PDB file of C-alpha atoms in Angstrom:
ATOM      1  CA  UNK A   1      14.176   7.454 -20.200  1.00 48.00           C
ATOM      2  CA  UNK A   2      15.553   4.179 -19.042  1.00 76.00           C
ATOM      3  CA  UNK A   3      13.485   1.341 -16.872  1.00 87.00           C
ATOM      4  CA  UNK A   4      14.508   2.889 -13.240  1.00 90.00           C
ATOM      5  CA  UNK A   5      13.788   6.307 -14.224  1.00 92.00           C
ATOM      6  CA  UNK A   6      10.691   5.719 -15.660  1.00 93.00           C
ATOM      7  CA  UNK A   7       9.708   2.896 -12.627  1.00 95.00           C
ATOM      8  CA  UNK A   8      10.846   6.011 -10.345  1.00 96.00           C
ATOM      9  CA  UNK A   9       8.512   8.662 -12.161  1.00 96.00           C
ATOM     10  CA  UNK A  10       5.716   5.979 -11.685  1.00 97.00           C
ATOM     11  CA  UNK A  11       5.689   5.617  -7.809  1.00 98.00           C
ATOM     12  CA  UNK A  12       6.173   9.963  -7.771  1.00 98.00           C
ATOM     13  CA  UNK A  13       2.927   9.748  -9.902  1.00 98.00           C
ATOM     14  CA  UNK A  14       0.993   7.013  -7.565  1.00 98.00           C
ATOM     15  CA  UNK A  15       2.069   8.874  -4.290  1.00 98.00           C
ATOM     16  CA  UNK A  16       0.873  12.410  -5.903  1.00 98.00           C
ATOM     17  CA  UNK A  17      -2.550  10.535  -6.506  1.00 97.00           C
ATOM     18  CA  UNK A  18      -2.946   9.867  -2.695  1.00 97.00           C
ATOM     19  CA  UNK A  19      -5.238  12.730  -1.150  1.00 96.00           C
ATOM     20  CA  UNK A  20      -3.605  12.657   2.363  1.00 95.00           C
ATOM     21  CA  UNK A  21       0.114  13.132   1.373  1.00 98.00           C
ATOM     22  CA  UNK A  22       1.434  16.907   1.023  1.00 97.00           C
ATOM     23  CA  UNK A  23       4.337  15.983  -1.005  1.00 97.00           C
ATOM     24  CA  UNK A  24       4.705  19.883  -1.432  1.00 97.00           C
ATOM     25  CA  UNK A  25       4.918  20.110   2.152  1.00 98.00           C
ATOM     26  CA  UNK A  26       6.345  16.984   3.260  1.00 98.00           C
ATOM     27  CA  UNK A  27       8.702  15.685   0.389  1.00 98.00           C
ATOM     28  CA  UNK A  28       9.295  11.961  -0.030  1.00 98.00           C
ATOM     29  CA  UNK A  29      12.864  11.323  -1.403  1.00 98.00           C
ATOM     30  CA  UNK A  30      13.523   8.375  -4.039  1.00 98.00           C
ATOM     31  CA  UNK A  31      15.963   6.393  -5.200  1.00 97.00           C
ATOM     32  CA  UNK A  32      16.714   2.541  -6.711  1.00 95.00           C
ATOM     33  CA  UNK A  33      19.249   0.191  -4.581  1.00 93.00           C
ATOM     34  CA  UNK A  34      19.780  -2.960  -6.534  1.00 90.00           C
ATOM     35  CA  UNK A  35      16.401  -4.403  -6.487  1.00 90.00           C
ATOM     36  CA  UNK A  36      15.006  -1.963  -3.965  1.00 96.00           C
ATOM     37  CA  UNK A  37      13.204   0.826  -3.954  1.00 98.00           C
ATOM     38  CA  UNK A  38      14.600   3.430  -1.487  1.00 98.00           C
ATOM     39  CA  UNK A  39      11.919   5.912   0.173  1.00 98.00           C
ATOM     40  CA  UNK A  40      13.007   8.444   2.852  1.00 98.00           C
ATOM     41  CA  UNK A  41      11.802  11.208   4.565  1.00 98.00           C
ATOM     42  CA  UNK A  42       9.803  12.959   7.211  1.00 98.00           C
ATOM     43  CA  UNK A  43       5.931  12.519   7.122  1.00 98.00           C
ATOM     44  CA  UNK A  44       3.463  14.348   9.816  1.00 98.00           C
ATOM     45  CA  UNK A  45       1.818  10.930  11.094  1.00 98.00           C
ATOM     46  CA  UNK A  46       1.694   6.779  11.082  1.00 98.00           C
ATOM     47  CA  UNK A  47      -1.271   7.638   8.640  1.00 98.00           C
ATOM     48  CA  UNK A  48       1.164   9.577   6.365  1.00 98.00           C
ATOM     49  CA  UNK A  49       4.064   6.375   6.245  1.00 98.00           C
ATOM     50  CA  UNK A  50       2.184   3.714   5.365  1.00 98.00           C
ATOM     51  CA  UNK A  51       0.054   5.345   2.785  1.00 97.00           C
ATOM     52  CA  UNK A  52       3.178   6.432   1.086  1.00 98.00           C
ATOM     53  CA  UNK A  53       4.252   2.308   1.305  1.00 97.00           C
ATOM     54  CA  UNK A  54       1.454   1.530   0.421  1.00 96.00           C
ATOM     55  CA  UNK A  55       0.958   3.394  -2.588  1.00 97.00           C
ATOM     56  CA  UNK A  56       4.477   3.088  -3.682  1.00 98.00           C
ATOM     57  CA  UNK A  57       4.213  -1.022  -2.895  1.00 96.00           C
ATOM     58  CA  UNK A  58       1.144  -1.443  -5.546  1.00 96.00           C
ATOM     59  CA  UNK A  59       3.429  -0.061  -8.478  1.00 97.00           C
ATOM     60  CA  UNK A  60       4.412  -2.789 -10.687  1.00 95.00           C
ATOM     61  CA  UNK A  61       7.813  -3.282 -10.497  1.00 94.00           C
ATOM     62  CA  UNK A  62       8.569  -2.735  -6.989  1.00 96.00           C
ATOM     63  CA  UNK A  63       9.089  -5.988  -5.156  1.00 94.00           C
ATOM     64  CA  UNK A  64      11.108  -4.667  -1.958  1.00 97.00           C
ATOM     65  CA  UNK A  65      11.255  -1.004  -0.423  1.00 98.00           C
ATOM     66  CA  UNK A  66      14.068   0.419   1.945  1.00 98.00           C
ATOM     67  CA  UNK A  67      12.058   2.053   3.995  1.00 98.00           C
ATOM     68  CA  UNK A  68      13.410   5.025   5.689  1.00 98.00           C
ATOM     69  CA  UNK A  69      10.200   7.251   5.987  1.00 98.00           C
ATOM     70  CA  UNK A  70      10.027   8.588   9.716  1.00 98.00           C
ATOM     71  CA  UNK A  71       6.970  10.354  11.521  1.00 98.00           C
ATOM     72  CA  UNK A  72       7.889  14.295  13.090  1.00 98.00           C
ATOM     73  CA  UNK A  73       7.152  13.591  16.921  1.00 96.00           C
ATOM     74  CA  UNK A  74       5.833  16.506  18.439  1.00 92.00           C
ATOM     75  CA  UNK A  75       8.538  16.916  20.529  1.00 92.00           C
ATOM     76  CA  UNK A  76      12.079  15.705  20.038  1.00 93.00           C
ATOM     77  CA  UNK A  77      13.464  13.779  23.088  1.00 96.00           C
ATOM     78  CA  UNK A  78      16.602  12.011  23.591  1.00 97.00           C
ATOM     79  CA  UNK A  79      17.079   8.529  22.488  1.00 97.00           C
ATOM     80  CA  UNK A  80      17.751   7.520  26.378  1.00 96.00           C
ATOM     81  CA  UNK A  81      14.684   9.350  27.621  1.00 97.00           C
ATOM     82  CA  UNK A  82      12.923   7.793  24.571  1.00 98.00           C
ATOM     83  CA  UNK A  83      13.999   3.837  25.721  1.00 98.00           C
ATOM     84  CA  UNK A  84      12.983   5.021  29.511  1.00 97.00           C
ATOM     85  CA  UNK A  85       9.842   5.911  28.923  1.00 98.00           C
ATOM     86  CA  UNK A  86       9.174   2.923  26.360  1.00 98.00           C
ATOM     87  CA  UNK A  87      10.670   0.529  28.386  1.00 98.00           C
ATOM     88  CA  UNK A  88       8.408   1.805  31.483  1.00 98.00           C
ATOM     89  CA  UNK A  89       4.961   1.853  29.705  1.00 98.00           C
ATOM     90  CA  UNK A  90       6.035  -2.197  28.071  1.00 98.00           C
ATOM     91  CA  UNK A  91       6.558  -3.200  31.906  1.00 98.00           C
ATOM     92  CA  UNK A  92       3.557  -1.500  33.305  1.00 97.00           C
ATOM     93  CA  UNK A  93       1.171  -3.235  30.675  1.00 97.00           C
ATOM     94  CA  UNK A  94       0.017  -6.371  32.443  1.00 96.00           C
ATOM     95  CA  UNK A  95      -0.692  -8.642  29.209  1.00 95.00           C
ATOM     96  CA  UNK A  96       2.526  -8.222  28.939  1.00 96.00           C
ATOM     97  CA  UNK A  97       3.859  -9.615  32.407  1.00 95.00           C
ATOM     98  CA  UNK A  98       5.012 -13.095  31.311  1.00 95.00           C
ATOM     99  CA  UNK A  99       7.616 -11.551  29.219  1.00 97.00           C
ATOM    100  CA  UNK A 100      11.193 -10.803  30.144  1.00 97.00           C
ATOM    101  CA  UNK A 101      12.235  -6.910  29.547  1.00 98.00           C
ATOM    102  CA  UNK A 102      15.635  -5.753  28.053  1.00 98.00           C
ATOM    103  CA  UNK A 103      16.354  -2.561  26.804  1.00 98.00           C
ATOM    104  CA  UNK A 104      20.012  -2.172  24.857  1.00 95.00           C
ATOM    105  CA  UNK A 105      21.875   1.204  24.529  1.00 90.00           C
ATOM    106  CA  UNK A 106      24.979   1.048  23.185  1.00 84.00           C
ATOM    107  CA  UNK A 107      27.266  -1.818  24.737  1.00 86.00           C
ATOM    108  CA  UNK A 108      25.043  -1.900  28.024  1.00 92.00           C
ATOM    109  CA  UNK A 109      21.844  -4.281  28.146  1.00 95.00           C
ATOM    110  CA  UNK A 110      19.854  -3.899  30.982  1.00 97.00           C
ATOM    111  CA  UNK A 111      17.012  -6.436  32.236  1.00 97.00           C
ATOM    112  CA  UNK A 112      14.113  -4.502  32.900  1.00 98.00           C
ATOM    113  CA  UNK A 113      11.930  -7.535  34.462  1.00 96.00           C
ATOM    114  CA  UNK A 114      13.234 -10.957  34.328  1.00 95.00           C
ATOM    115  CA  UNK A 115      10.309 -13.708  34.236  1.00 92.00           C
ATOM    116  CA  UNK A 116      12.720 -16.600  35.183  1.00 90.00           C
ATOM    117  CA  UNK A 117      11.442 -19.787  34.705  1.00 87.00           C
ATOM    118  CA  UNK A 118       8.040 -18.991  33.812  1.00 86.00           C
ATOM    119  CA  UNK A 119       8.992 -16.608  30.848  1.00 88.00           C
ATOM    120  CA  UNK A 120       6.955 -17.273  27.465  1.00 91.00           C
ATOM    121  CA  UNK A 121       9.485 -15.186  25.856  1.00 95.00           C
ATOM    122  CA  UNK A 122      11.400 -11.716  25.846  1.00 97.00           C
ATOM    123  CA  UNK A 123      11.348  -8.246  24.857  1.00 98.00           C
ATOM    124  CA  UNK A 124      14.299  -6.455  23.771  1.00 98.00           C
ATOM    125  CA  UNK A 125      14.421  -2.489  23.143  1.00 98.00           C
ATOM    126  CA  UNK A 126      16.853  -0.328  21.603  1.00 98.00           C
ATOM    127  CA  UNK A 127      16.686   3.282  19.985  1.00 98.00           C
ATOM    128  CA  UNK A 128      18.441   5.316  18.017  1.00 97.00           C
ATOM    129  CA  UNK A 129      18.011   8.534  16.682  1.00 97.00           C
ATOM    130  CA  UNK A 130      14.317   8.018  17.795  1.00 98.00           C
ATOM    131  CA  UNK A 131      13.243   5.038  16.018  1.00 98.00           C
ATOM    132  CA  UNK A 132      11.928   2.097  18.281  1.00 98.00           C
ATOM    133  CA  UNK A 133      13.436  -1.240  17.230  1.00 98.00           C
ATOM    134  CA  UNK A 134      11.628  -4.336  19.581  1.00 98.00           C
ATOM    135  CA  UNK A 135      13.317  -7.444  19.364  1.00 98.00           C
ATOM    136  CA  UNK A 136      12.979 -10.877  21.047  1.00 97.00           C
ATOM    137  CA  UNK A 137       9.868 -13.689  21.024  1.00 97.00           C
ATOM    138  CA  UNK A 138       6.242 -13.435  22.476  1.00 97.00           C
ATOM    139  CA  UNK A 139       3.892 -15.968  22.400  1.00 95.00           C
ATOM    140  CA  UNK A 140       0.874 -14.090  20.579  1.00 94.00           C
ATOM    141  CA  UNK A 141       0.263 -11.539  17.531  1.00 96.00           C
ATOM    142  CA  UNK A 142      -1.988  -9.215  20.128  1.00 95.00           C
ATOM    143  CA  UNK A 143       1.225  -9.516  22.485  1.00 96.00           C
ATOM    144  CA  UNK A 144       3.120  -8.395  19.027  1.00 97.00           C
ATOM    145  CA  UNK A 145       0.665  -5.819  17.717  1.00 97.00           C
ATOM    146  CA  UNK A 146       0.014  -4.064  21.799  1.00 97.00           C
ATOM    147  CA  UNK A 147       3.758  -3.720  22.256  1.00 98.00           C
ATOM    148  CA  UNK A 148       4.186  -2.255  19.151  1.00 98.00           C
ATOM    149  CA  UNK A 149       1.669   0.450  19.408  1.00 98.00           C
ATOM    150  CA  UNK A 150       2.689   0.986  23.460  1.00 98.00           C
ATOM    151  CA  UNK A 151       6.405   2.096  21.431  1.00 98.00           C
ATOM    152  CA  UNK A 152       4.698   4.772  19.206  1.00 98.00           C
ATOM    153  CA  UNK A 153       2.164   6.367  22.115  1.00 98.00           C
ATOM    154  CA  UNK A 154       5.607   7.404  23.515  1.00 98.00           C
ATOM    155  CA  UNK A 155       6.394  10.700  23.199  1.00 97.00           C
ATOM    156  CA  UNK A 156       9.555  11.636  20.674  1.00 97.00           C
ATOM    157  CA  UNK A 157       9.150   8.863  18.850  1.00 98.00           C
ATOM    158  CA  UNK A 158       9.917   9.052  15.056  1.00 98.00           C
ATOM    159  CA  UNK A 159       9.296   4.978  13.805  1.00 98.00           C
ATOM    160  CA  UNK A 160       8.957   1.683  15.416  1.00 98.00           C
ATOM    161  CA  UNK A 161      10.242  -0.965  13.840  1.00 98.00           C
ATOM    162  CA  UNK A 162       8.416  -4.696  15.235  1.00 98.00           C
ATOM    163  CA  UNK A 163      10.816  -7.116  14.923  1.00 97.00           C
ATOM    164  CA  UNK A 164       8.869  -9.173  17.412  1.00 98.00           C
ATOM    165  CA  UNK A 165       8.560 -12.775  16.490  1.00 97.00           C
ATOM    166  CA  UNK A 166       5.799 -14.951  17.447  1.00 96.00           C
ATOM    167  CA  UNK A 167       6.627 -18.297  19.046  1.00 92.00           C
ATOM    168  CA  UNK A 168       4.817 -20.956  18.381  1.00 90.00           C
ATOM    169  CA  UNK A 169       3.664 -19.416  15.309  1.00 89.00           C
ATOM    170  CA  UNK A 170       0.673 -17.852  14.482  1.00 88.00           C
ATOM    171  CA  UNK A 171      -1.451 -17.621  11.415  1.00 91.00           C
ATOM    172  CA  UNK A 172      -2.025 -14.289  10.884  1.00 94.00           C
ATOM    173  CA  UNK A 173      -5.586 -13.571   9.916  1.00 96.00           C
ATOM    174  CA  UNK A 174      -8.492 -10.786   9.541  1.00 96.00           C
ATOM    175  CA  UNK A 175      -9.838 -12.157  12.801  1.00 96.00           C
ATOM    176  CA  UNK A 176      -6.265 -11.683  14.492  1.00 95.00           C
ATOM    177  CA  UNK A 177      -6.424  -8.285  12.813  1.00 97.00           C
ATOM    178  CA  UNK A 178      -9.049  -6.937  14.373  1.00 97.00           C
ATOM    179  CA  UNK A 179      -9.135  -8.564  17.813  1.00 96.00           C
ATOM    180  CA  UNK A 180      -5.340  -6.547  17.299  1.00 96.00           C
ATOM    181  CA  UNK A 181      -6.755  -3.593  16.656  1.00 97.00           C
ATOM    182  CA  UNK A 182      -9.886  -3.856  19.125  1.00 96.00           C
ATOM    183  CA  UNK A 183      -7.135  -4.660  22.393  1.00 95.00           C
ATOM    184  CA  UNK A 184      -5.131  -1.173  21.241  1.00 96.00           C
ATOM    185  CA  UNK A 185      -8.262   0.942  21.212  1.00 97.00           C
ATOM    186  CA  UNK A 186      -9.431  -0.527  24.867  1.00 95.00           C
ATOM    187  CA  UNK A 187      -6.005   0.719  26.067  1.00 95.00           C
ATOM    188  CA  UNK A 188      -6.404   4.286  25.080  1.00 95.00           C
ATOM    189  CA  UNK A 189      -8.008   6.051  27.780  1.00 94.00           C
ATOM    190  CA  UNK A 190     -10.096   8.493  25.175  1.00 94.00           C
ATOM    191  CA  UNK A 191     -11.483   5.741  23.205  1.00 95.00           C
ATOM    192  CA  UNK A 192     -14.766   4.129  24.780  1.00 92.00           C
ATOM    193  CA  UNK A 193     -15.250   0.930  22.277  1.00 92.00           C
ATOM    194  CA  UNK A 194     -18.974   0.404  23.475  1.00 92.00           C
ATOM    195  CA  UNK A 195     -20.390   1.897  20.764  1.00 93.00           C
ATOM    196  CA  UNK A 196     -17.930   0.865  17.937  1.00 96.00           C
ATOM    197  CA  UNK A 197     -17.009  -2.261  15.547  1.00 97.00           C
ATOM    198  CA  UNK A 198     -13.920  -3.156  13.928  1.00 98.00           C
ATOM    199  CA  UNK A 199     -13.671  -4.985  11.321  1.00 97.00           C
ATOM    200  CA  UNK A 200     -10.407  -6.203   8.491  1.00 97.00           C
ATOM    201  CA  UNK A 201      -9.499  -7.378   5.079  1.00 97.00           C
ATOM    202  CA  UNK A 202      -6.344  -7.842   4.120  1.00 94.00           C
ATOM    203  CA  UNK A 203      -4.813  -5.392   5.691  1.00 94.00           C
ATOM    204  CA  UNK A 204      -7.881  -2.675   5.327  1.00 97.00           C
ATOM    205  CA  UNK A 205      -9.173  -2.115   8.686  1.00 98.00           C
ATOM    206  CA  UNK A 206     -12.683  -0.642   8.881  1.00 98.00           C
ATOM    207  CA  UNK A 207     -14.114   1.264  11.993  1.00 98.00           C
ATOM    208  CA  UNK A 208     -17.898   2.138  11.884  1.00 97.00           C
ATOM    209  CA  UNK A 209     -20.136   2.835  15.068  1.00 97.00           C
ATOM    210  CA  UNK A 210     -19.973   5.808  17.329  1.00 96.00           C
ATOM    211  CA  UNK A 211     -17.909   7.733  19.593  1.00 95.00           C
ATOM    212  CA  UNK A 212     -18.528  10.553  21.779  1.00 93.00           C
ATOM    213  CA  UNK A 213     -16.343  13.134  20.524  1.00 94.00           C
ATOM    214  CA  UNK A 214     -14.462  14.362  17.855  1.00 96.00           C
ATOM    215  CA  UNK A 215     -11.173  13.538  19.686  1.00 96.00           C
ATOM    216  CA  UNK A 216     -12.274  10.036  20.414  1.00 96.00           C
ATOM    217  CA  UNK A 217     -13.399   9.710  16.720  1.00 97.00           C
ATOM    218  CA  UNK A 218      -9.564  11.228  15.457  1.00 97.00           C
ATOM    219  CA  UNK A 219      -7.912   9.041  18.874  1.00 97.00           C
ATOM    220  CA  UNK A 220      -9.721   5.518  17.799  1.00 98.00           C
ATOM    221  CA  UNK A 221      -8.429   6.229  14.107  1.00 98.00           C
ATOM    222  CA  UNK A 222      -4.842   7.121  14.477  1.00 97.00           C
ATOM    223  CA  UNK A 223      -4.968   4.409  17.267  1.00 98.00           C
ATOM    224  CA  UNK A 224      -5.264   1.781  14.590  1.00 98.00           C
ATOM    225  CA  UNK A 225      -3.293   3.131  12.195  1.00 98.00           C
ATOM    226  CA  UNK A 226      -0.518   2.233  14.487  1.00 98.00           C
ATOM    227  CA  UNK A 227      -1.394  -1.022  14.589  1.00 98.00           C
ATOM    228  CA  UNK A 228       1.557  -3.452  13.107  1.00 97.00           C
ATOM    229  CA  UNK A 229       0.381  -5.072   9.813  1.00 96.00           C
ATOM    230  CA  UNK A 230      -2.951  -2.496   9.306  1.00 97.00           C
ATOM    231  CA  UNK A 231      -2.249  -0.806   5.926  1.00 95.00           C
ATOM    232  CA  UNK A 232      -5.082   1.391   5.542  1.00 96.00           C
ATOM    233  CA  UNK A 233      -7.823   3.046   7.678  1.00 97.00           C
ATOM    234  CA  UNK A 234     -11.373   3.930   7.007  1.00 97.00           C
ATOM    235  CA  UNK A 235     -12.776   5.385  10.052  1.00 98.00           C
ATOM    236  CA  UNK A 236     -16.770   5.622   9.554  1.00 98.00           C
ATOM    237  CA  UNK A 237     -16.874   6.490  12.879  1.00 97.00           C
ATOM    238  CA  UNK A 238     -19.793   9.435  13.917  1.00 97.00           C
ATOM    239  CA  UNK A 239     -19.620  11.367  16.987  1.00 95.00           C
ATOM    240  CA  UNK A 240     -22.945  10.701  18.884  1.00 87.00           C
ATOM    241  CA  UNK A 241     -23.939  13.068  21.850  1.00 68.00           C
ATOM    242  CA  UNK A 242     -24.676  11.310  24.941  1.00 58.00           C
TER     243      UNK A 242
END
């Protein structure tokens, strides 16, 4: 067996060791690309993706993955109604006012909100094939990380890739990481955060406290796993009666 098949056999064994991937159910095609490690194929949640990176990234000998691994939305839609409805929710969110809104489809760009002269920066959206690509400069990581997860709440969508930059730059840290993760879960209407604390280590992002259901405890979790730069979960959340 030569050096890619056996580096290939390696990352089939390290994603079979992962509990939460169905590999019978939801195969994850592989491949080498120069360098690169190719991984493709269609995975039942955000969970599901990055665990499958993840696992796949720790393997010794993989330096770079193409990363083609898309989440089944529970409904397709098309890409237009798909940039519509992002685009919408991004100018409704009020943190992110101060930013000027594109969306691109095709040849045609259209401007959304523009900030003028106050504008700390702007927000570019395109899709295709139902994958989210954000483009442009905001001033903050949480600005980064909220826009981000605003993409995936939309229905039909199958990956969001945040090419967002941050301008100035920002350090990113496990402070940043969880303040990140804390804005998201304030924004979901089924979360109440009262009750729960977040906290992150290089890239690990913990949740512990309580909730007051099971649907807040599931909501809170997936909530973060859609969070841009979290890697893994561990939700010790309990559901408390009140």
């Amino acid at each position: 067996m030569d050096t890619v098949d056996s580096l290939l056999t390696t990352v089939r064994e390290a994603l079979a060791r992962e509990p939460r991937l169905d590999l019978g159910r939801y195969p994850i095609r592989l491949w080498w690309e120069w360098n690169d490690l190719g991984m493709a194929g269609d995975l039942p949640d955000v969970a599901s993706k990055k665990l499958a990176l993840e696992r796949a990234a720790a393997v010794p000998g993989v330096a770079h993955i193409i990363d083609q691994l898309h989440v089944i939305p529970d409904r397709r839609l098309p890409d237009g109604a798909v940039l519509e409805h992002v685009c919408r929710d991004l100018l409704a969110e009020p943190a992110l006012q101060p930013f000027t809104l594109r969306s691109r489809g095709g040849d045609e760009v259209r401007t959304w909100r523009d900030a003028g002269g106050e504008a700390r920066g702007a927000i570019e959206v395109r899709v295709e094939d139902g994958v989210v690509t954000l483009d442009g400069d905001v001033t903050g990581l949480g600005h980064k990380r909220l826009a981000g997860v605003l993409a995936w709440w939309v229905p039909g969508v199958r990956d969001v890739v945040n090419g967002l930059g941050v301008s100035p730059r920002e350090q990113d840290n496990d402070g940043e990481m969880a303040d990140g993760v804390r804005l998201v879960l304030e924004k979901d209407p089924l979360v109440s955060t009262e009750s729960v604390s977040i906290s992150s280590r290089s890239g690990v992002v913990t949740l512990t406290g309580a909730v007051g259901s099971d649907a807040a405890r599931e909501a809170a979790e997936r909530d973060a796993w859609c969070v841009w730069g979290v890697d893994r979960v561990e939700n010790q959340l309990v559901v408390s009666a009140r």
